[in-house]
mmCIF file of C-alpha atoms and ligand atoms in Angstrom:
data_model
loop_
_atom_site.group_PDB
_atom_site.id
_atom_site.type_symbol
_atom_site.label_atom_id
_atom_site.label_comp_id
_atom_site.label_asym_id
_atom_site.label_seq_id
_atom_site.Cartn_x
_atom_site.Cartn_y
_atom_site.Cartn_z
ATOM 1 C CA UNK A 1 89.849 143.999 111.151
ATOM 2 C CA UNK A 2 91.624 143.158 107.967
ATOM 3 C CA UNK A 3 94.531 145.946 108.429
ATOM 4 C CA UNK A 4 94.889 145.406 112.056
ATOM 5 C CA UNK A 5 96.028 141.434 111.048
ATOM 6 C CA UNK A 6 98.493 142.395 108.840
ATOM 7 C CA UNK A 7 99.788 144.765 110.881
ATOM 8 C CA UNK A 8 100.320 142.614 113.462
ATOM 9 C CA UNK A 9 100.445 138.911 112.080
ATOM 10 C CA UNK A 10 103.985 138.367 110.908
ATOM 11 C CA UNK A 11 104.490 137.947 107.120
ATOM 12 C CA UNK A 12 105.913 134.446 108.305
ATOM 13 C CA UNK A 13 102.747 133.121 109.586
ATOM 14 C CA UNK A 14 100.527 135.156 107.207
ATOM 15 C CA UNK A 15 101.533 133.555 103.804
ATOM 16 C CA UNK A 16 101.988 129.835 105.841
ATOM 17 C CA UNK A 17 99.097 127.381 104.405
ATOM 18 C CA UNK A 18 97.397 125.412 107.685
ATOM 19 C CA UNK A 19 98.642 121.796 107.748
ATOM 20 C CA UNK A 20 96.109 120.317 105.704
ATOM 21 C CA UNK A 21 94.048 116.964 107.329
ATOM 22 C CA UNK A 22 92.242 115.482 105.255
ATOM 23 C CA UNK A 23 88.117 114.646 106.923
ATOM 24 C CA UNK A 24 88.141 110.790 105.932
ATOM 25 C CA UNK A 25 84.166 110.572 106.671
ATOM 26 C CA UNK A 26 83.678 106.858 106.178
ATOM 27 C CA UNK A 27 86.295 106.302 104.164
ATOM 28 C CA UNK A 28 89.146 103.319 104.717
ATOM 29 C CA UNK A 29 92.005 105.832 105.934
ATOM 30 C CA UNK A 30 95.055 104.715 104.652
ATOM 31 C CA UNK A 31 96.574 108.209 104.424
ATOM 32 C CA UNK A 32 98.346 109.246 107.579
ATOM 33 C CA UNK A 33 100.459 106.016 109.113
ATOM 34 C CA UNK A 34 98.372 104.963 111.543
ATOM 35 C CA UNK A 35 98.087 101.551 113.467
ATOM 36 C CA UNK A 36 94.833 100.059 111.933
ATOM 37 C CA UNK A 37 94.408 97.237 114.654
ATOM 38 C CA UNK A 38 92.527 97.546 117.807
ATOM 39 C CA UNK A 39 92.715 95.849 121.005
ATOM 40 C CA UNK A 40 91.124 93.039 122.009
ATOM 41 C CA UNK A 41 88.458 92.949 124.665
ATOM 42 C CA UNK A 42 89.294 92.430 128.313
ATOM 43 C CA UNK A 43 93.083 94.366 127.144
ATOM 44 C CA UNK A 44 90.568 97.614 126.356
ATOM 45 C CA UNK A 45 88.662 96.842 130.028
ATOM 46 C CA UNK A 46 92.359 96.759 131.441
ATOM 47 C CA UNK A 47 93.405 100.007 130.294
ATOM 48 C CA UNK A 48 90.368 101.561 130.881
ATOM 49 C CA UNK A 49 90.112 99.923 134.632
ATOM 50 C CA UNK A 50 94.025 102.342 134.924
ATOM 51 C CA UNK A 51 92.553 105.420 133.222
ATOM 52 C CA UNK A 52 89.786 105.385 135.216
ATOM 53 C CA UNK A 53 92.022 106.156 138.670
ATOM 54 C CA UNK A 54 93.657 108.707 136.907
ATOM 55 C CA UNK A 55 92.680 112.321 139.007
ATOM 56 C CA UNK A 56 92.056 113.871 136.701
ATOM 57 C CA UNK A 57 91.569 117.646 139.522
ATOM 58 C CA UNK A 58 95.203 117.110 140.085
ATOM 59 C CA UNK A 59 98.067 118.317 137.683
ATOM 60 C CA UNK A 60 99.894 115.519 135.939
ATOM 61 C CA UNK A 61 103.148 114.076 136.790
ATOM 62 C CA UNK A 62 105.717 116.874 135.700
ATOM 63 C CA UNK A 63 108.609 114.714 135.760
ATOM 64 C CA UNK A 64 106.869 111.637 133.960
ATOM 65 C CA UNK A 65 108.743 109.801 135.592
ATOM 66 C CA UNK A 66 107.043 106.197 135.307
ATOM 67 C CA UNK A 67 106.464 106.749 131.653
ATOM 68 C CA UNK A 68 110.047 107.721 131.339
ATOM 69 C CA UNK A 69 110.998 104.849 132.771
ATOM 70 C CA UNK A 70 108.877 102.696 130.542
ATOM 71 C CA UNK A 71 110.625 103.851 127.670
ATOM 72 C CA UNK A 72 113.764 103.770 128.615
ATOM 73 C CA UNK A 73 113.577 100.052 128.659
ATOM 74 C CA UNK A 74 111.162 99.751 125.673
ATOM 75 C CA UNK A 75 113.655 101.814 123.139
ATOM 76 C CA UNK A 76 116.510 100.531 124.373
ATOM 77 C CA UNK A 77 117.561 103.977 125.809
ATOM 78 C CA UNK A 78 120.930 103.974 127.287
ATOM 79 C CA UNK A 79 121.032 105.145 130.983
ATOM 80 C CA UNK A 80 124.086 107.397 130.270
ATOM 81 C CA UNK A 81 121.559 110.044 128.405
ATOM 82 C CA UNK A 82 118.386 112.000 128.986
ATOM 83 C CA UNK A 83 114.774 111.492 128.045
ATOM 84 C CA UNK A 84 112.043 114.424 127.397
ATOM 85 C CA UNK A 85 108.646 114.316 126.408
ATOM 86 C CA UNK A 86 106.855 116.741 123.736
ATOM 87 C CA UNK A 87 102.912 116.559 122.706
ATOM 88 C CA UNK A 88 103.630 114.292 120.036
ATOM 89 C CA UNK A 89 107.486 114.733 118.443
ATOM 90 C CA UNK A 90 105.821 118.095 116.546
ATOM 91 C CA UNK A 91 105.885 119.584 119.649
ATOM 92 C CA UNK A 92 109.078 118.587 120.191
ATOM 93 C CA UNK A 93 111.066 119.942 117.276
ATOM 94 C CA UNK A 94 108.806 123.076 117.822
ATOM 95 C CA UNK A 95 110.695 123.420 120.873
ATOM 96 C CA UNK A 96 114.203 122.531 119.434
ATOM 97 C CA UNK A 97 113.702 125.337 117.116
ATOM 98 C CA UNK A 98 112.669 127.651 119.546
ATOM 99 C CA UNK A 99 115.767 126.851 121.932
ATOM 100 C CA UNK A 100 118.403 127.257 118.665
ATOM 101 C CA UNK A 101 116.504 130.444 117.054
ATOM 102 C CA UNK A 102 116.782 134.114 116.713
ATOM 103 C CA UNK A 103 118.236 136.619 114.099
ATOM 104 C CA UNK A 104 120.256 134.835 111.208
ATOM 105 C CA UNK A 105 119.750 131.319 112.766
ATOM 106 C CA UNK A 106 119.044 128.600 110.152
ATOM 107 C CA UNK A 107 117.118 124.757 109.871
ATOM 108 C CA UNK A 108 118.251 122.679 107.143
ATOM 109 C CA UNK A 109 116.508 119.677 106.351
ATOM 110 C CA UNK A 110 116.295 117.443 102.617
ATOM 111 C CA UNK A 111 114.074 116.900 100.752
ATOM 112 C CA UNK A 112 111.211 115.738 100.228
ATOM 113 C CA UNK A 113 111.072 114.894 103.536
ATOM 114 C CA UNK A 114 108.725 115.392 106.276
ATOM 115 C CA UNK A 115 106.773 119.447 106.118
ATOM 116 C CA UNK A 116 106.906 120.272 109.405
ATOM 117 C CA UNK A 117 110.366 120.780 110.071
ATOM 118 C CA UNK A 118 109.682 124.180 107.457
ATOM 119 C CA UNK A 119 106.215 124.948 108.966
ATOM 120 C CA UNK A 120 107.448 125.186 112.099
ATOM 121 C CA UNK A 121 110.682 126.872 111.218
ATOM 122 C CA UNK A 122 108.197 129.449 109.161
ATOM 123 C CA UNK A 123 106.405 129.478 112.735
ATOM 124 C CA UNK A 124 108.724 130.222 114.618
ATOM 125 C CA UNK A 125 110.944 132.789 112.815
ATOM 126 C CA UNK A 126 113.720 130.643 111.671
ATOM 127 C CA UNK A 127 115.417 130.297 108.132
ATOM 128 C CA UNK A 128 114.616 126.678 106.544
ATOM 129 C CA UNK A 129 117.352 125.316 103.638
ATOM 130 C CA UNK A 130 116.590 122.734 101.971
ATOM 131 C CA UNK A 131 118.613 120.086 100.260
ATOM 132 C CA UNK A 132 117.322 118.250 97.441
ATOM 133 C CA UNK A 133 117.789 114.376 97.525
ATOM 134 C CA UNK A 134 118.864 112.739 94.693
ATOM 135 C CA UNK A 135 116.672 111.127 92.580
ATOM 136 C CA UNK A 136 116.695 107.849 93.862
ATOM 137 C CA UNK A 137 115.418 109.695 97.101
ATOM 138 C CA UNK A 138 119.089 109.042 98.482
ATOM 139 C CA UNK A 139 120.569 111.859 100.451
ATOM 140 C CA UNK A 140 123.262 113.469 98.531
ATOM 141 C CA UNK A 141 125.728 114.031 101.198
ATOM 142 C CA UNK A 142 127.850 116.358 98.716
ATOM 143 C CA UNK A 143 125.340 119.019 98.805
ATOM 144 C CA UNK A 144 124.203 118.164 102.276
ATOM 145 C CA UNK A 145 128.091 118.790 103.484
ATOM 146 C CA UNK A 146 128.266 121.818 101.355
ATOM 147 C CA UNK A 147 125.700 123.448 102.266
ATOM 148 C CA UNK A 148 126.191 122.800 105.443
ATOM 149 C CA UNK A 149 128.975 124.555 105.558
ATOM 150 C CA UNK A 150 127.655 127.657 103.523
ATOM 151 C CA UNK A 151 124.824 128.308 105.904
ATOM 152 C CA UNK A 152 126.140 126.923 109.603
ATOM 153 C CA UNK A 153 122.620 125.669 110.152
ATOM 154 C CA UNK A 154 121.753 125.895 113.713
ATOM 155 C CA UNK A 155 119.875 122.297 113.278
ATOM 156 C CA UNK A 156 119.686 119.620 110.932
ATOM 157 C CA UNK A 157 116.948 117.731 110.478
ATOM 158 C CA UNK A 158 117.088 113.610 108.928
ATOM 159 C CA UNK A 159 113.913 111.351 108.974
ATOM 160 C CA UNK A 160 115.112 108.259 108.797
ATOM 161 C CA UNK A 161 113.474 106.460 107.449
ATOM 162 C CA UNK A 162 111.954 109.567 105.416
ATOM 163 C CA UNK A 163 108.160 110.498 105.306
ATOM 164 C CA UNK A 164 106.797 110.474 102.530
ATOM 165 C CA UNK A 165 109.548 108.640 100.348
ATOM 166 C CA UNK A 166 109.580 105.559 103.026
ATOM 167 C CA UNK A 167 113.661 105.148 102.482
ATOM 168 C CA UNK A 168 116.734 104.290 104.634
ATOM 169 C CA UNK A 169 119.230 106.873 104.044
ATOM 170 C CA UNK A 170 122.879 105.151 103.952
ATOM 171 C CA UNK A 171 124.711 105.381 107.150
ATOM 172 C CA UNK A 172 127.718 106.886 105.885
ATOM 173 C CA UNK A 173 126.084 110.047 104.176
ATOM 174 C CA UNK A 174 124.666 110.664 107.941
ATOM 175 C CA UNK A 175 127.779 110.125 109.118
ATOM 176 C CA UNK A 176 129.420 113.084 106.821
ATOM 177 C CA UNK A 177 126.636 115.108 107.599
ATOM 178 C CA UNK A 178 127.031 114.563 111.433
ATOM 179 C CA UNK A 179 130.589 115.283 111.055
ATOM 180 C CA UNK A 180 130.484 118.459 108.881
ATOM 181 C CA UNK A 181 127.512 120.308 111.215
ATOM 182 C CA UNK A 182 128.403 123.297 113.595
ATOM 183 C CA UNK A 183 124.768 122.788 115.563
ATOM 184 C CA UNK A 184 122.835 120.137 116.437
ATOM 185 C CA UNK A 185 121.716 116.975 114.344
ATOM 186 C CA UNK A 186 118.520 115.548 115.017
ATOM 187 C CA UNK A 187 117.246 111.620 113.638
ATOM 188 C CA UNK A 188 114.113 111.401 113.513
ATOM 189 C CA UNK A 189 113.052 107.666 114.446
ATOM 190 C CA UNK A 190 109.282 108.070 113.811
ATOM 191 C CA UNK A 191 108.957 104.455 111.636
ATOM 192 C CA UNK A 192 112.109 102.862 113.278
ATOM 193 C CA UNK A 193 109.647 99.794 114.728
ATOM 194 C CA UNK A 194 108.857 99.284 111.373
ATOM 195 C CA UNK A 195 112.840 99.678 109.666
ATOM 196 C CA UNK A 196 114.283 98.192 113.324
ATOM 197 C CA UNK A 197 117.419 99.992 112.791
ATOM 198 C CA UNK A 198 118.356 103.290 114.939
ATOM 199 C CA UNK A 199 121.436 105.848 115.883
ATOM 200 C CA UNK A 200 120.222 105.183 119.927
ATOM 201 C CA UNK A 201 123.203 103.317 120.343
ATOM 202 C CA UNK A 202 125.602 105.803 118.726
ATOM 203 C CA UNK A 203 124.165 108.733 120.126
ATOM 204 C CA UNK A 204 127.658 109.081 122.867
ATOM 205 C CA UNK A 205 130.071 108.813 120.158
ATOM 206 C CA UNK A 206 128.824 112.581 118.714
ATOM 207 C CA UNK A 207 128.463 115.251 121.099
ATOM 208 C CA UNK A 208 125.947 117.418 118.263
ATOM 209 C CA UNK A 209 123.630 114.186 117.911
ATOM 210 C CA UNK A 210 119.653 113.600 119.126
ATOM 211 C CA UNK A 211 117.489 111.177 118.744
ATOM 212 C CA UNK A 212 113.902 111.290 118.453
ATOM 213 C CA UNK A 213 110.923 108.816 118.481
ATOM 214 C CA UNK A 214 107.578 108.535 118.287
ATOM 215 C CA UNK A 215 104.664 106.330 119.893
ATOM 216 C CA UNK A 216 101.967 107.639 116.885
ATOM 217 C CA UNK A 217 102.758 104.946 113.382
ATOM 218 C CA UNK A 218 103.452 102.303 116.133
ATOM 219 C CA UNK A 219 99.613 102.774 117.508
ATOM 220 C CA UNK A 220 99.359 105.523 119.638
ATOM 221 C CA UNK A 221 98.766 108.264 117.573
ATOM 222 C CA UNK A 222 95.932 109.816 119.568
ATOM 223 C CA UNK A 223 97.352 109.941 122.605
ATOM 224 C CA UNK A 224 100.585 112.547 121.701
ATOM 225 C CA UNK A 225 103.798 111.394 122.733
ATOM 226 C CA UNK A 226 107.517 112.195 121.262
ATOM 227 C CA UNK A 227 110.498 111.214 122.376
ATOM 228 C CA UNK A 228 113.680 112.912 122.885
ATOM 229 C CA UNK A 229 116.648 111.260 123.337
ATOM 230 C CA UNK A 230 120.499 113.279 123.957
ATOM 231 C CA UNK A 231 122.932 113.517 125.988
ATOM 232 C CA UNK A 232 122.417 115.739 129.698
ATOM 233 C CA UNK A 233 123.764 118.868 128.802
ATOM 234 C CA UNK A 234 121.517 119.621 125.970
ATOM 235 C CA UNK A 235 118.582 118.122 127.187
ATOM 236 C CA UNK A 236 118.710 120.250 130.451
ATOM 237 C CA UNK A 237 118.976 123.669 128.089
ATOM 238 C CA UNK A 238 115.673 122.351 126.688
ATOM 239 C CA UNK A 239 114.146 121.571 129.398
ATOM 240 C CA UNK A 240 114.415 125.141 130.271
ATOM 241 C CA UNK A 241 111.264 126.158 127.587
ATOM 242 C CA UNK A 242 109.380 122.922 127.442
ATOM 243 C CA UNK A 243 106.009 123.889 129.517
ATOM 244 C CA UNK A 244 105.890 122.645 132.716
ATOM 245 C CA UNK A 245 102.442 120.167 131.770
ATOM 246 C CA UNK A 246 102.793 118.981 128.740
ATOM 247 C CA UNK A 247 102.364 115.222 129.025
ATOM 248 C CA UNK A 248 98.564 115.012 130.231
ATOM 249 C CA UNK A 249 97.958 112.617 133.303
ATOM 250 C CA UNK A 250 96.047 110.310 130.447
ATOM 251 C CA UNK A 251 98.348 110.423 128.273
ATOM 252 C CA UNK A 252 101.047 109.409 130.849
ATOM 253 C CA UNK A 253 98.703 106.629 132.552
ATOM 254 C CA UNK A 254 97.741 105.517 129.033
ATOM 255 C CA UNK A 255 100.957 105.137 127.395
ATOM 256 C CA UNK A 256 102.790 103.652 130.190
ATOM 257 C CA UNK A 257 99.821 100.972 130.173
ATOM 258 C CA UNK A 258 100.221 100.220 126.944
ATOM 259 C CA UNK A 259 104.811 99.675 126.098
ATOM 260 C CA UNK A 260 103.985 97.310 129.138
ATOM 261 C CA UNK A 261 101.870 95.355 126.527
ATOM 262 C CA UNK A 262 105.070 94.771 124.740
ATOM 263 C CA UNK A 263 104.401 91.519 122.632
ATOM 264 C CA UNK A 264 100.786 93.046 121.556
ATOM 265 C CA UNK A 265 102.385 95.765 119.995
ATOM 266 C CA UNK A 266 105.596 93.886 118.421
ATOM 267 C CA UNK A 267 102.751 91.039 117.004
ATOM 268 C CA UNK A 268 101.366 94.416 115.229
ATOM 269 C CA UNK A 269 103.996 95.382 113.523
ATOM 270 C CA UNK A 270 105.442 92.226 112.498
ATOM 271 C CA UNK A 271 101.996 91.887 110.918
ATOM 272 C CA UNK A 272 102.183 95.395 109.324
ATOM 273 C CA UNK A 273 105.329 94.537 108.214
ATOM 274 C CA UNK A 274 104.791 91.089 106.260
ATOM 275 C CA UNK A 275 101.506 93.061 105.054
ATOM 276 C CA UNK A 276 103.733 95.756 103.734
ATOM 277 C CA UNK A 277 105.889 92.938 101.471
ATOM 278 C CA UNK A 278 102.410 91.428 100.078
ATOM 279 C CA UNK A 279 100.959 95.262 99.054
ATOM 280 C CA UNK A 280 104.766 96.051 97.598
ATOM 281 C CA UNK A 281 104.764 92.715 95.593
ATOM 282 C CA UNK A 282 100.687 93.283 94.440
ATOM 283 C CA UNK A 283 101.523 96.588 93.411
ATOM 284 C CA UNK A 284 104.733 95.847 91.299
ATOM 285 C CA UNK A 285 102.416 93.785 89.200
ATOM 286 C CA UNK A 286 100.441 96.965 88.875
ATOM 287 C CA UNK A 287 101.296 98.371 84.663
ATOM 288 C CA UNK A 288 101.432 101.628 85.183
ATOM 289 C CA UNK A 289 102.857 101.510 88.912
ATOM 290 C CA UNK A 290 106.354 102.452 89.874
ATOM 291 C CA UNK A 291 106.597 101.110 93.833
ATOM 292 C CA UNK A 292 109.853 102.063 96.284
ATOM 293 C CA UNK A 293 111.335 100.463 98.532
ATOM 294 C CA UNK A 294 109.431 100.829 102.266
ATOM 295 C CA UNK A 295 111.507 100.525 105.565
ATOM 296 C CA UNK A 296 107.970 102.116 107.172
ATOM 297 C CA UNK A 297 104.436 101.523 107.375
ATOM 298 C CA UNK A 298 103.623 103.482 104.018
ATOM 299 C CA UNK A 299 104.411 103.112 100.460
ATOM 300 C CA UNK A 300 105.510 105.640 98.074
ATOM 301 C CA UNK A 301 104.301 105.126 94.388
ATOM 302 C CA UNK A 302 104.217 106.138 91.181
ATOM 303 C CA UNK A 303 100.867 106.464 88.679
ATOM 304 C CA UNK A 304 100.311 108.135 85.249
ATOM 305 C CA UNK A 305 98.086 110.505 86.725
ATOM 306 C CA UNK A 306 98.285 110.841 90.474
ATOM 307 C CA UNK A 307 95.570 113.550 90.495
ATOM 308 C CA UNK A 308 92.685 111.051 88.767
ATOM 309 C CA UNK A 309 93.875 108.003 90.421
ATOM 310 C CA UNK A 310 93.527 109.472 93.748
ATOM 311 C CA UNK A 311 89.725 110.646 92.983
ATOM 312 C CA UNK A 312 88.529 107.076 91.607
ATOM 313 C CA UNK A 313 90.445 105.835 95.076
ATOM 314 C CA UNK A 314 88.040 108.260 96.700
ATOM 315 C CA UNK A 315 84.895 107.717 95.345
ATOM 316 C CA UNK A 316 85.802 103.933 95.703
ATOM 317 C CA UNK A 317 86.078 105.288 99.731
ATOM 318 C CA UNK A 318 89.666 105.257 99.804
ATOM 319 C CA UNK A 319 91.593 107.606 101.084
ATOM 320 C CA UNK A 320 95.209 107.570 100.167
ATOM 321 C CA UNK A 321 97.875 111.308 100.326
ATOM 322 C CA UNK A 322 98.134 112.353 97.174
ATOM 323 C CA UNK A 323 102.124 113.751 96.885
ATOM 324 C CA UNK A 324 101.608 115.301 93.343
ATOM 325 C CA UNK A 325 101.587 119.121 93.537
ATOM 326 C CA UNK A 326 104.191 118.970 96.852
ATOM 327 C CA UNK A 327 107.199 119.064 94.716
ATOM 328 C CA UNK A 328 109.217 118.634 91.198
ATOM 329 C CA UNK A 329 110.013 115.272 92.735
ATOM 330 C CA UNK A 330 107.059 113.966 94.253
ATOM 331 C CA UNK A 331 105.494 114.167 91.043
ATOM 332 C CA UNK A 332 102.597 111.704 90.218
ATOM 333 C CA UNK A 333 103.344 110.202 93.419
ATOM 334 C CA UNK A 334 100.456 108.606 96.016
ATOM 335 C CA UNK A 335 101.498 107.409 99.519
ATOM 336 C CA UNK A 336 99.649 104.461 100.560
ATOM 337 C CA UNK A 337 99.508 103.872 104.662
ATOM 338 C CA UNK A 338 99.351 99.398 104.909
ATOM 339 C CA UNK A 339 95.904 99.083 106.219
ATOM 340 C CA UNK A 340 94.235 95.961 107.849
ATOM 341 C CA UNK A 341 94.653 92.598 105.293
ATOM 342 C CA UNK A 342 91.028 93.632 104.409
ATOM 343 C CA UNK A 343 91.339 97.350 103.315
ATOM 344 C CA UNK A 344 94.699 96.944 101.830
ATOM 345 C CA UNK A 345 92.745 93.834 99.718
ATOM 346 C CA UNK A 346 90.437 96.724 99.249
ATOM 347 C CA UNK A 347 92.872 99.477 98.141
ATOM 348 C CA UNK A 348 94.658 97.063 95.744
ATOM 349 C CA UNK A 349 91.031 95.889 94.072
ATOM 350 C CA UNK A 350 90.180 99.960 93.799
ATOM 351 C CA UNK A 351 93.560 100.604 92.507
ATOM 352 C CA UNK A 352 93.743 97.957 89.627
ATOM 353 C CA UNK A 353 90.603 99.876 88.150
ATOM 354 C CA UNK A 354 92.138 103.204 88.466
ATOM 355 C CA UNK A 355 95.033 103.156 87.243
HETATM 356 C C1 LIG B 1 104.526 111.778 111.641
HETATM 357 C C2 LIG B 1 105.815 111.822 111.907
HETATM 358 C C3 LIG B 1 106.514 112.511 112.996
HETATM 359 C C4 LIG B 1 105.495 113.521 114.136
HETATM 360 O O1 LIG B 1 104.655 112.401 114.922
HETATM 361 P P1 LIG B 1 104.130 113.117 115.835
HETATM 362 O O2 LIG B 1 104.518 112.144 116.517
HETATM 363 O O3 LIG B 1 102.519 112.326 115.842
HETATM 364 O O4 LIG B 1 103.649 114.376 115.764
HETATM 365 C C5 LIG B 1 107.759 112.759 112.630
HETATM 366 N N1 LIG B 1 108.458 113.004 112.232
HETATM 367 C C6 LIG B 1 107.826 112.125 110.875
HETATM 368 C C7 LIG B 1 109.177 111.706 110.296
HETATM 369 C C8 LIG B 1 106.611 111.806 111.017
HETATM 370 O O5 LIG B 1 106.605 111.238 110.153
#
């Protein structure tokens, strides 16, 4: 069997390591940028009623029109632009790479950044070009433009704000990247609810720009819904390779219902931003901890020995993300997602003991 596997599975897939998802068990889960809030009881009842009306014996609406309309309003997507939906933005990243892929085609992104850009490139057989961020985690516009000139990438991915560093790259640096790119530039705004900044209104200005969003970080990670906005001519091409029913009926109905309750989501996001500030200040007060600025719902921080601190937090029942060893730039770094007030308190007091 080993021989057959070696013969048939592509080398680029065999050398991959599956995306690791830690088992949180009963721990306080602060590792995956989820919104920790649950809904008030009556709203949950109304939501269950809406889901109960879904006919699961029928295929979903292949165009997901009602949901797209709700998203257009909620995300201020200009009428001149088209929308494409994915089963999470991960699926959109894959679909974009499939659409432009082929021998010699390249994907470029700064690093450290979202790991799926590179993993998917390996999976679909595209070459991945990594351009290091500066030590401050700012975008190195010059290095980006030089690499773009040299490699002529079909796709450039920019997470804005960036994951796992939490910062927003300089707007002028991004403009230089967009203008230097022969192919598409995708601005991944997964954390837009927490940064409140967007390129959506500037999509019209460029022929090679796409904006990607997700509902995951604002409280619907379980529904799996990613959103791509861009000019019709591009999206028409991508639509040809989107699987016809990639957004299931429960997600279509469930997400549309939640988007109707904007006030609730907005309130939760505000509360997360307030907590973020409180946790940043508390971290700054702990000796031996270096905190990085955040425009997201997580905080990157450096300690003296990340592996030890990570283990001790785990022993205290708190799961964060250990980034030590991921890349030299992230040595001794941990990433914590903002949780409920009492979860953040538990994290902070465990960290004081552990650091
Ligand atoms: C979490 C994350 C995503 C993936 O979101 P899904 O919609 O859950 O697949 C995409 N990009 C960045 C930068 C992220 O942090």
